[in-house]
């Protein structure tokens, strides 16, 4: 008698659970714009959601702890003159978020730790370079202030947000609308999908397509692609008969898929959220009411179905918390923020364990908030691996860090004056005394700015009280 051997995996029993009603965010008018982005971005400090807004585009930013009903007059981030299509938090600064819009611009915003009294209308910087709407944003995983955007003009632009400059413009690589763009884990390659049904691997610094596969999925509807930690590409798409399909590809051999599985018949594009630490990919379809998750391994059939989290309400979008924002004491390995029509509901994925001790097999060291390279170093060809942190004692987000934009004078070719990173061995190193003086000066300036911010907040509160009193 043959016995079926069950595959050994610590993630076989991962289960999803929706948060209690008082942990949800209620009364949020989620955007109704027809665009296949997730409409939600989250980090260990804030939750951002694209919302309906009259006369332009807006999104709301809430501190994670501000659950419950959201006041209808809660301040929004407004500045775009057309709907916002995508938002993305900076991985190296939890107070900085970028937004892309139908108005062809990208705006980068500094979000204060305190709740603002009125709408935030002034971005730190506006990036203008696309001729049509901008629908995709993605920060570089390891280089400071490097942001990628893709627009309806079929162009990918890589920006240095710290200076407002275009670092790279990839103009002739896509003949049609770009559906998705994803960096690999150290930011040396991009995986893109396009309306011409071609999956491309691009070296952005060389401006070259290094590998491509036509019709990875044969259907006409949009494809999505993400890099796995093994360097493979995981894709979602549609068959010729409009069945949803997932695939795993080796970029060194695009002829045959490593794995190809048909799923179901549905119109919703499957958004893949990949966790490199556990090598689990979560598939969330827009309009679906479920999250399916699979483990990707080196053993056949390579993509192993784990389970499905099901609920009654369809999802309008989905936010995916970075690993450093999870509760390690509860063996939480993923947290989603599911958008309904008028609310956002956290969904927690947990590995059942009896012990309360830190489970180091579930939480390997994970990318932290420190960048490994500066923008100029990355552009010059340097590579590095992400700077990892341990989650053993939990993660505490650093205090408010300001993003400073220094626009370079395009008419002046001389190097900028003042202290900067040493670029070569010939540059004179700063003395210890100079460094200490600079650090003291920066500290004093920060204290002064903080005092002024507190004074402004107090004055704004007094103003609100006066206005309420006159009413």
Coordinates of N, CA, C and O in Angstrom, one line a residue, residues 114-284:
X114 N 3.3 64.4 13.7 CA 2.1 64.9 14.3 C 1.0 65.0 13.2 O 1.3 65.0 12.0
X115 N -0.3 65.0 13.7 CA -1.4 65.1 12.7 C -1.5 66.5 12.2 O -1.7 67.4 13.1
X116 N -1.4 66.8 10.9 CA -1.5 68.2 10.5 C -2.9 68.7 10.7 O -3.9 68.0 10.7
X117 N -3.0 70.0 10.8 CA -4.3 70.7 11.0 C -5.1 70.8 9.7 O -6.3 70.8 9.7
X118 N -4.4 71.1 8.6 CA -5.0 71.3 7.3 C -4.3 70.4 6.3 O -3.3 69.7 6.6
X119 N -4.9 70.3 5.1 CA -4.4 69.5 4.0 C -2.9 69.8 3.8 O -2.5 71.0 3.8
X120 N -2.1 68.8 3.4 CA -0.7 69.0 3.0 C -0.8 69.3 1.5 O -1.2 68.4 0.7
X121 N -0.3 70.4 1.1 CA -0.5 70.8 -0.3 C 0.9 71.1 -1.0 O 0.9 71.2 -2.2
X122 N 1.9 71.2 -0.2 CA 3.3 71.5 -0.8 C 4.2 70.3 -0.7 O 4.6 69.9 0.4
X123 N 4.5 69.7 -1.9 CA 5.4 68.6 -1.9 C 6.9 69.1 -1.7 O 7.1 70.3 -1.9
X124 N 7.8 68.2 -1.3 CA 9.2 68.6 -1.1 C 9.7 68.9 -2.5 O 10.5 69.8 -2.7
X125 N 9.3 68.1 -3.5 CA 9.7 68.3 -4.9 C 8.7 67.7 -5.8 O 8.0 66.7 -5.5
X126 N 8.6 68.3 -7.0 CA 7.7 67.8 -8.1 C 8.7 67.4 -9.2 O 9.5 68.2 -9.6
X127 N 8.5 66.2 -9.7 CA 9.3 65.6 -10.7 C 8.5 65.6 -12.0 O 7.5 64.9 -12.1
X128 N 9.0 66.4 -13.0 CA 8.3 66.5 -14.3 C 9.2 66.0 -15.4 O 10.3 66.5 -15.6
X129 N 8.8 65.0 -16.2 CA 9.6 64.5 -17.3 C 8.8 63.6 -18.2 O 9.2 63.3 -19.3
X130 N 7.6 63.1 -17.7 CA 6.7 62.3 -18.5 C 5.8 63.1 -19.3 O 5.4 64.2 -18.8
X131 N 5.4 62.7 -20.5 CA 4.5 63.4 -21.3 C 3.1 63.0 -21.2 O 2.1 63.6 -21.7
X132 N 2.9 61.8 -20.6 CA 1.5 61.3 -20.3 C 1.4 60.8 -18.9 O 2.4 61.0 -18.1
X133 N 0.3 60.3 -18.5 CA 0.1 60.0 -17.1 C 1.1 59.0 -16.6 O 1.6 58.2 -17.3
X134 N 1.4 59.1 -15.2 CA 2.4 58.3 -14.6 C 1.6 57.3 -13.7 O 0.9 57.7 -12.8
X135 N 1.8 56.0 -14.0 CA 1.0 55.0 -13.3 C 1.7 54.1 -12.4 O 1.1 53.3 -11.6
X136 N 3.1 54.1 -12.4 CA 3.9 53.1 -11.7 C 5.0 53.9 -11.0 O 5.7 54.7 -11.6
X137 N 5.2 53.6 -9.7 CA 6.3 54.1 -8.9 C 7.0 53.0 -8.2 O 6.3 52.1 -7.7
X138 N 8.3 53.0 -8.0 CA 9.0 52.0 -7.2 C 10.4 52.6 -6.8 O 11.2 53.0 -7.6
X139 N 10.6 52.7 -5.5 CA 11.8 53.2 -4.9 C 12.9 52.1 -5.1 O 12.6 50.9 -5.0
X140 N 14.1 52.5 -5.3 CA 15.3 51.6 -5.4 C 15.5 50.9 -4.0 O 15.4 51.6 -3.0
X141 N 15.7 49.6 -4.0 CA 15.7 48.9 -2.7 C 16.9 49.2 -1.8 O 16.9 49.1 -0.6
X142 N 18.1 49.7 -2.4 CA 19.3 49.9 -1.6 C 19.9 51.3 -1.7 O 20.8 51.6 -0.9
X143 N 19.6 52.0 -2.8 CA 20.2 53.3 -3.0 C 19.4 54.5 -2.5 O 18.2 54.5 -2.7
X144 N 20.0 55.4 -1.8 CA 19.3 56.5 -1.2 C 18.7 57.4 -2.3 O 19.3 57.8 -3.2
X145 N 17.4 57.8 -2.0 CA 16.7 58.8 -2.9 C 16.6 58.5 -4.3 O 16.5 59.4 -5.2
X146 N 16.6 57.2 -4.7 CA 16.5 56.8 -6.1 C 15.1 56.3 -6.3 O 14.7 55.3 -5.7
X147 N 14.3 56.9 -7.2 CA 12.9 56.6 -7.5 C 12.7 56.3 -8.9 O 13.2 57.0 -9.8
X148 N 12.0 55.2 -9.2 CA 11.7 54.8 -10.6 C 10.2 55.2 -10.9 O 9.3 55.0 -10.0
X149 N 10.0 55.7 -12.1 CA 8.6 56.0 -12.5 C 8.4 55.4 -13.9 O 9.3 55.4 -14.7
X150 N 7.2 55.0 -14.2 CA 6.8 54.5 -15.6 C 5.5 55.2 -16.0 O 4.6 55.2 -15.2
X151 N 5.4 55.7 -17.2 CA 4.3 56.4 -17.6 C 3.6 55.9 -18.8 O 4.1 54.9 -19.5
X152 N 2.5 56.5 -19.2 CA 1.7 56.1 -20.4 C 2.4 56.5 -21.7 O 2.0 56.1 -22.8
X153 N 3.6 57.2 -21.5 CA 4.4 57.5 -22.7 C 5.4 56.3 -23.0 O 6.3 56.5 -23.9
X154 N 5.2 55.2 -22.3 CA 6.0 54.0 -22.5 C 7.5 54.2 -22.1 O 8.4 53.5 -22.6
X155 N 7.7 55.2 -21.2 CA 9.1 55.6 -20.8 C 9.3 55.2 -19.3 O 8.3 55.5 -18.5
X156 N 10.4 54.7 -19.0 CA 10.8 54.5 -17.5 C 11.9 55.6 -17.2 O 12.9 55.7 -18.0
X157 N 11.6 56.3 -16.1 CA 12.6 57.3 -15.7 C 13.1 57.0 -14.3 O 12.3 56.6 -13.4
X158 N 14.4 57.0 -14.1 CA 15.0 56.8 -12.7 C 15.5 58.2 -12.3 O 16.3 58.8 -12.9
X159 N 15.0 58.6 -11.1 CA 15.2 60.0 -10.6 C 16.1 59.9 -9.4 O 16.1 59.0 -8.6
X160 N 16.9 61.0 -9.2 CA 17.5 61.3 -7.9 C 16.6 62.3 -7.2 O 16.6 63.5 -7.5
X161 N 15.9 61.8 -6.2 CA 14.9 62.7 -5.5 C 15.6 63.8 -4.7 O 15.1 64.9 -4.5
X162 N 16.9 63.5 -4.3 CA 17.6 64.5 -3.5 C 18.1 65.7 -4.3 O 18.4 66.7 -3.7
X163 N 18.1 65.6 -5.6 CA 18.5 66.7 -6.4 C 17.4 67.1 -7.5 O 17.5 68.2 -8.1
X164 N 16.4 66.2 -7.7 CA 15.4 66.5 -8.7 C 15.9 66.1 -10.1 O 15.2 66.5 -11.1
X165 N 17.0 65.5 -10.2 CA 17.6 65.2 -11.5 C 17.1 63.9 -12.1 O 16.8 62.9 -11.3
X166 N 17.1 63.8 -13.4 CA 16.8 62.5 -14.1 C 18.2 61.8 -14.1 O 19.2 62.3 -14.7
X167 N 18.3 60.6 -13.5 CA 19.5 59.8 -13.6 C 19.6 59.0 -14.9 O 20.6 58.9 -15.5
X168 N 18.4 58.4 -15.2 CA 18.3 57.5 -16.4 C 17.0 57.6 -17.0 O 16.0 57.8 -16.3
X169 N 16.9 57.6 -18.3 CA 15.7 57.6 -19.0 C 15.7 56.5 -20.1 O 16.5 56.5 -21.0
X170 N 14.8 55.5 -19.9 CA 14.7 54.3 -20.7 C 13.6 54.5 -21.7 O 12.4 54.2 -21.4
X171 N 13.9 55.0 -22.9 CA 12.8 55.5 -23.8 C 12.4 54.5 -24.9 O 11.2 54.5 -25.3
X172 N 13.3 53.7 -25.4 CA 13.0 52.9 -26.6 C 12.9 51.4 -26.3 O 13.0 50.6 -27.2
X173 N 12.7 51.0 -25.1 CA 12.7 49.6 -24.7 C 11.3 49.0 -24.8 O 11.1 47.8 -24.9
X174 N 10.2 49.8 -24.6 CA 8.9 49.3 -24.6 C 8.1 50.0 -25.7 O 7.9 51.2 -25.7
X175 N 7.5 49.2 -26.6 CA 6.7 49.8 -27.7 C 5.3 50.1 -27.3 O 4.5 50.7 -28.1
X176 N 4.9 49.7 -26.2 CA 3.5 49.8 -25.7 C 3.4 50.1 -24.2 O 4.4 50.2 -23.6
X177 N 2.2 50.2 -23.7 CA 2.0 50.6 -22.3 C 2.7 49.6 -21.4 O 2.5 48.3 -21.5
X178 N 3.4 50.1 -20.4 CA 4.1 49.3 -19.4 C 3.1 48.9 -18.3 O 2.4 49.8 -17.7
X179 N 2.9 47.6 -18.0 CA 1.9 47.2 -17.0 C 2.5 47.1 -15.6 O 1.9 47.3 -14.6
X180 N 3.8 46.6 -15.5 CA 4.4 46.5 -14.1 C 5.9 46.6 -14.3 O 6.5 46.3 -15.3
X181 N 6.6 47.1 -13.2 CA 8.0 47.2 -13.1 C 8.4 46.8 -11.7 O 7.8 47.1 -10.7
X182 N 9.5 45.9 -11.6 CA 9.9 45.5 -10.3 C 11.5 45.4 -10.3 O 12.1 44.9 -11.2
X183 N 12.1 45.9 -9.2 CA 13.5 45.8 -9.0 C 13.8 44.4 -8.4 O 13.0 43.8 -7.8
X184 N 15.1 43.9 -8.7 CA 15.5 42.7 -8.0 C 16.0 43.2 -6.6 O 16.0 44.4 -6.3
X185 N 16.5 42.2 -5.8 CA 16.7 42.6 -4.3 C 17.8 43.6 -4.1 O 17.8 44.3 -3.1
X186 N 18.8 43.6 -5.0 CA 19.9 44.6 -4.8 C 19.9 45.7 -5.9 O 20.8 46.5 -6.0
X187 N 18.8 45.8 -6.6 CA 18.6 47.0 -7.5 C 19.5 47.0 -8.7 O 19.8 48.1 -9.2
X188 N 19.9 45.9 -9.2 CA 20.8 45.9 -10.4 C 20.0 45.6 -11.7 O 20.4 46.0 -12.7
X189 N 18.8 45.0 -11.5 CA 18.0 44.6 -12.7 C 16.6 45.0 -12.5 O 16.1 45.2 -11.3
X190 N 15.8 45.2 -13.6 CA 14.4 45.4 -13.5 C 13.7 44.3 -14.3 O 14.2 43.8 -15.3
X191 N 12.5 43.9 -13.8 CA 11.6 43.0 -14.6 C 10.4 43.8 -15.0 O 9.8 44.5 -14.1
X192 N 10.1 43.9 -16.3 CA 8.9 44.7 -16.7 C 8.0 43.8 -17.5 O 8.4 42.9 -18.2
X193 N 6.7 44.1 -17.4 CA 5.7 43.5 -18.3 C 5.0 44.7 -19.1 O 4.9 45.8 -18.6
X194 N 4.6 44.3 -20.3 CA 4.1 45.3 -21.2 C 2.9 44.9 -22.0 O 2.6 43.6 -22.1
X195 N 2.2 45.8 -22.6 CA 1.0 45.4 -23.3 C 1.3 44.6 -24.6 O 0.4 43.9 -25.1
X196 N 2.6 44.6 -25.0 CA 2.9 43.8 -26.2 C 3.2 42.4 -25.8 O 3.7 41.6 -26.6
X197 N 2.8 42.0 -24.6 CA 2.8 40.6 -24.0 C 4.3 40.1 -23.8 O 4.5 38.9 -23.7
X198 N 5.2 41.0 -23.7 CA 6.6 40.6 -23.5 C 7.1 40.9 -22.1 O 6.8 41.9 -21.6
X199 N 7.7 39.9 -21.5 CA 8.4 40.0 -20.2 C 9.8 40.3 -20.5 O 10.5 39.6 -21.2
X200 N 10.3 41.4 -19.9 CA 11.7 41.9 -20.2 C 12.5 41.9 -18.9 O 12.0 42.4 -17.8
X201 N 13.8 41.6 -18.9 CA 14.7 41.8 -17.9 C 15.7 42.9 -18.4 O 16.3 42.7 -19.4
X202 N 15.8 44.0 -17.6 CA 16.5 45.2 -18.1 C 17.6 45.5 -17.1 O 17.4 45.5 -15.9
X203 N 18.8 45.8 -17.7 CA 19.8 46.5 -16.9 C 19.7 48.0 -17.0 O 20.1 48.5 -18.1
X204 N 19.2 48.7 -16.0 CA 18.8 50.1 -16.2 C 20.1 51.0 -16.5 O 20.0 51.9 -17.2
X205 N 21.2 50.6 -15.8 CA 22.4 51.5 -16.0 C 23.0 51.4 -17.4 O 23.6 52.3 -17.9
X206 N 22.8 50.2 -18.0 CA 23.3 50.0 -19.4 C 22.2 50.4 -20.4 O 22.5 50.6 -21.6
X207 N 21.0 50.5 -19.9 CA 19.9 50.8 -20.8 C 19.6 49.7 -21.8 O 19.2 50.0 -22.9
X208 N 19.8 48.5 -21.4 CA 19.7 47.3 -22.3 C 18.7 46.3 -21.7 O 18.7 46.1 -20.5
X209 N 18.0 45.6 -22.7 CA 17.3 44.4 -22.3 C 18.2 43.3 -22.3 O 18.8 43.0 -23.4
X210 N 18.4 42.6 -21.2 CA 19.4 41.5 -21.1 C 18.7 40.1 -21.4 O 19.4 39.2 -21.7
X211 N 17.4 40.1 -21.2 CA 16.7 38.8 -21.6 C 15.2 39.2 -21.8 O 14.7 40.2 -21.1
X212 N 14.5 38.5 -22.6 CA 13.1 38.7 -22.8 C 12.3 37.5 -23.2 O 12.9 36.5 -23.8
X213 N 11.0 37.4 -22.9 CA 10.2 36.3 -23.3 C 8.9 36.8 -23.8 O 8.2 37.5 -23.1
X214 N 8.6 36.5 -25.0 CA 7.3 36.9 -25.6 C 6.2 35.9 -25.2 O 6.4 34.7 -25.1
X215 N 5.0 36.5 -24.8 CA 3.9 35.7 -24.5 C 4.2 34.7 -23.3 O 3.9 33.5 -23.4
X216 N 4.8 35.2 -22.2 CA 4.9 34.4 -21.0 C 3.6 33.9 -20.6 O 3.4 32.7 -20.1
X217 N 2.5 34.7 -20.8 CA 1.1 34.3 -20.7 C 0.5 34.7 -22.0 O 0.6 35.9 -22.4
X218 N -0.3 33.9 -22.6 CA -0.8 34.1 -23.9 C -2.0 35.1 -24.0 O -2.3 35.6 -25.1
X219 N -2.7 35.3 -22.9 CA -3.8 36.2 -22.9 C -3.5 37.6 -23.1 O -2.3 38.0 -22.9
X220 N -4.5 38.4 -23.5 CA -4.2 39.9 -23.8 C -4.3 40.7 -22.5 O -3.8 41.8 -22.5
X221 N -4.8 40.2 -21.5 CA -5.0 41.1 -20.3 C -3.7 41.2 -19.6 O -2.7 40.5 -19.8
X222 N -3.5 42.3 -18.7 CA -2.2 42.6 -18.1 C -1.5 41.5 -17.3 O -2.2 40.7 -16.7
X223 N -0.2 41.5 -17.5 CA 0.7 40.6 -16.7 C 1.3 41.4 -15.6 O 1.5 42.6 -15.7
X224 N 1.7 40.6 -14.6 CA 2.5 41.2 -13.5 C 3.8 40.3 -13.3 O 3.7 39.1 -13.5
X225 N 4.9 40.9 -12.8 CA 6.1 40.1 -12.6 C 6.8 40.6 -11.4 O 6.9 41.8 -11.2
X226 N 7.4 39.7 -10.6 CA 8.3 40.0 -9.5 C 9.5 39.1 -9.4 O 9.4 38.0 -9.9
X227 N 10.6 39.6 -9.0 CA 11.8 38.8 -8.8 C 11.7 38.0 -7.5 O 11.1 38.5 -6.5
X228 N 12.1 36.7 -7.5 CA 12.2 35.9 -6.3 C 13.7 36.0 -5.8 O 14.6 36.5 -6.5
X229 N 13.9 35.5 -4.6 CA 15.2 35.7 -4.0 C 16.2 34.8 -4.7 O 17.4 35.0 -4.6
X230 N 15.7 33.7 -5.4 CA 16.6 32.8 -6.2 C 17.0 33.5 -7.5 O 17.8 32.9 -8.3
X231 N 16.5 34.6 -7.8 CA 16.8 35.3 -9.1 C 15.8 34.9 -10.2 O 16.0 35.3 -11.4
X232 N 14.8 34.0 -9.9 CA 13.8 33.7 -10.9 C 12.7 34.8 -11.0 O 12.7 35.7 -10.1
X233 N 11.9 34.7 -11.9 CA 10.8 35.7 -12.1 C 9.5 35.0 -11.9 O 9.2 34.0 -12.6
X234 N 8.6 35.5 -11.0 CA 7.3 35.0 -10.8 C 6.3 35.9 -11.5 O 6.4 37.1 -11.3
X235 N 5.4 35.3 -12.3 CA 4.5 36.1 -13.1 C 3.1 35.7 -12.9 O 2.8 34.5 -12.6
X236 N 2.2 36.6 -13.1 CA 0.7 36.3 -13.1 C 0.2 36.9 -14.4 O 0.6 37.9 -14.9
X237 N -0.8 36.2 -15.0 CA -1.3 36.6 -16.3 C -2.6 35.8 -16.7 O -3.2 35.3 -15.8
X238 N -2.8 35.7 -18.0 CA -4.1 35.1 -18.4 C -3.7 34.2 -19.6 O -2.8 34.5 -20.4
X239 N -4.5 33.0 -19.7 CA -4.3 32.2 -20.8 C -5.1 32.8 -22.0 O -5.8 33.7 -21.9
X240 N -5.0 32.1 -23.2 CA -5.7 32.6 -24.3 C -7.3 32.5 -24.1 O -8.0 33.2 -24.7
X241 N -7.7 31.6 -23.2 CA -9.1 31.4 -22.9 C -9.5 32.2 -21.7 O -10.5 32.0 -21.1
X242 N -8.7 33.2 -21.3 CA -9.0 34.2 -20.2 C -9.0 33.5 -18.9 O -9.6 34.0 -17.9
X243 N -8.3 32.4 -18.7 CA -8.1 31.8 -17.4 C -6.9 32.5 -16.7 O -5.9 32.7 -17.4
X244 N -7.0 32.7 -15.4 CA -5.8 33.3 -14.8 C -4.8 32.2 -14.6 O -5.1 31.1 -14.4
X245 N -3.5 32.7 -14.7 CA -2.4 31.7 -14.7 C -1.2 32.3 -13.9 O -1.0 33.5 -13.9
X246 N -0.4 31.5 -13.3 CA 0.8 31.9 -12.7 C 2.0 31.2 -13.3 O 1.8 30.0 -13.8
X247 N 3.1 31.8 -13.3 CA 4.3 31.2 -13.9 C 5.6 31.5 -13.2 O 5.6 32.5 -12.4
X248 N 6.6 30.6 -13.3 CA 7.9 30.8 -12.7 C 8.9 30.6 -13.8 O 8.9 29.6 -14.5
X249 N 9.8 31.6 -13.9 CA 10.7 31.6 -15.1 C 12.2 31.8 -14.6 O 12.4 32.5 -13.7
X250 N 13.1 31.2 -15.3 CA 14.5 31.4 -15.1 C 15.0 32.3 -16.2 O 15.0 32.0 -17.4
X251 N 15.5 33.5 -15.9 CA 15.9 34.5 -16.9 C 17.0 34.0 -17.8 O 17.3 34.5 -18.9
X252 N 17.8 33.0 -17.2 CA 18.9 32.5 -18.0 C 18.4 31.4 -19.1 O 19.2 31.0 -19.9
X253 N 17.2 31.0 -18.9 CA 16.6 30.1 -19.9 C 15.1 30.4 -20.0 O 14.3 29.7 -19.4
X254 N 14.8 31.3 -20.9 CA 13.4 31.8 -21.0 C 12.5 30.9 -21.9 O 11.4 31.1 -22.1
X255 N 13.2 29.8 -22.5 CA 12.5 29.0 -23.5 C 11.3 28.3 -22.8 O 10.2 28.3 -23.4
X256 N 11.6 27.6 -21.7 CA 10.5 26.9 -21.0 C 10.3 27.4 -19.6 O 11.3 27.8 -18.9
X257 N 9.0 27.5 -19.1 CA 8.8 27.9 -17.8 C 9.3 26.9 -16.8 O 9.3 25.7 -17.0
X258 N 9.8 27.4 -15.6 CA 10.1 26.4 -14.5 C 8.8 25.8 -14.0 O 8.7 24.6 -13.7
X259 N 7.7 26.6 -13.9 CA 6.4 26.2 -13.5 C 5.4 27.0 -14.2 O 5.6 28.2 -14.4
X260 N 4.2 26.4 -14.5 CA 3.1 27.2 -15.1 C 1.8 26.5 -14.6 O 1.6 25.3 -14.8
X261 N 1.0 27.3 -13.9 CA -0.3 26.7 -13.4 C -1.5 27.5 -13.7 O -1.4 28.8 -13.5
X262 N -2.5 26.9 -14.2 CA -3.8 27.6 -14.4 C -4.5 27.7 -13.1 O -4.4 26.8 -12.2
X263 N -5.2 28.9 -12.9 CA -5.9 29.1 -11.6 C -7.4 29.0 -11.7 O -8.0 28.0 -11.4
X264 N -8.0 30.0 -12.3 CA -9.5 30.1 -12.3 C -9.9 31.1 -13.4 O -9.0 31.7 -14.1
X265 N -11.2 31.2 -13.6 CA -11.7 32.2 -14.6 C -12.2 33.4 -13.9 O -13.2 33.3 -13.2
X266 N -11.5 34.5 -14.1 CA -11.9 35.8 -13.4 C -11.2 36.9 -14.2 O -10.2 36.7 -14.8
X267 N -11.9 38.1 -14.2 CA -11.3 39.2 -14.9 C -10.2 40.0 -14.1 O -9.5 40.7 -14.7
X268 N -10.2 39.9 -12.8 CA -9.3 40.7 -12.0 C -7.9 40.3 -12.2 O -7.5 39.2 -12.2
X269 N -7.1 41.4 -12.3 CA -5.6 41.2 -12.5 C -5.1 40.7 -11.1 O -5.4 41.3 -10.1
X270 N -4.3 39.7 -11.1 CA -3.7 39.2 -9.8 C -2.4 40.0 -9.5 O -1.5 40.0 -10.2
X271 N -2.5 40.7 -8.3 CA -1.3 41.5 -7.9 C -0.5 40.5 -7.0 O -1.0 40.1 -5.9
X272 N 0.8 40.3 -7.4 CA 1.6 39.4 -6.5 C 2.4 40.2 -5.5 O 3.0 41.2 -5.8
X273 N 2.4 39.8 -4.2 CA 3.1 40.4 -3.1 C 4.1 39.3 -2.7 O 3.7 38.3 -2.1
X274 N 5.4 39.5 -2.8 CA 6.4 38.5 -2.6 C 7.2 38.8 -1.3 O 7.7 40.0 -1.2
X275 N 7.4 37.8 -0.4 CA 8.2 38.0 0.8 C 9.5 37.2 0.6 O 9.4 36.0 0.6
X276 N 10.6 37.8 0.3 CA 11.8 37.1 0.1 C 12.3 36.3 1.3 O 13.0 35.3 1.1
X277 N 12.0 36.7 2.5 CA 12.5 36.0 3.7 C 11.9 34.6 3.8 O 12.5 33.7 4.3
X278 N 10.6 34.5 3.5 CA 9.9 33.2 3.6 C 9.8 32.5 2.2 O 9.4 31.4 2.1
X279 N 10.0 33.3 1.2 CA 9.8 32.9 -0.2 C 8.3 32.5 -0.5 O 8.0 31.5 -1.2
X280 N 7.4 33.2 0.2 CA 6.0 33.0 -0.1 C 5.5 34.2 -0.9 O 5.8 35.3 -0.7
X281 N 4.7 33.8 -1.9 CA 4.0 34.9 -2.8 C 2.5 34.8 -2.5 O 1.9 33.8 -2.4
X282 N 2.0 36.0 -2.3 CA 0.5 36.2 -2.0 C -0.1 36.8 -3.2 O 0.4 37.8 -3.7
X283 N -1.2 36.2 -3.7 CA -1.9 36.7 -4.9 C -3.2 37.3 -4.5 O -4.1 36.6 -3.9
X284 N -3.4 38.6 -4.7 CA -4.6 39.3 -4.4 C -5.2 39.9 -5.7 O -4.6 40.7 -6.4

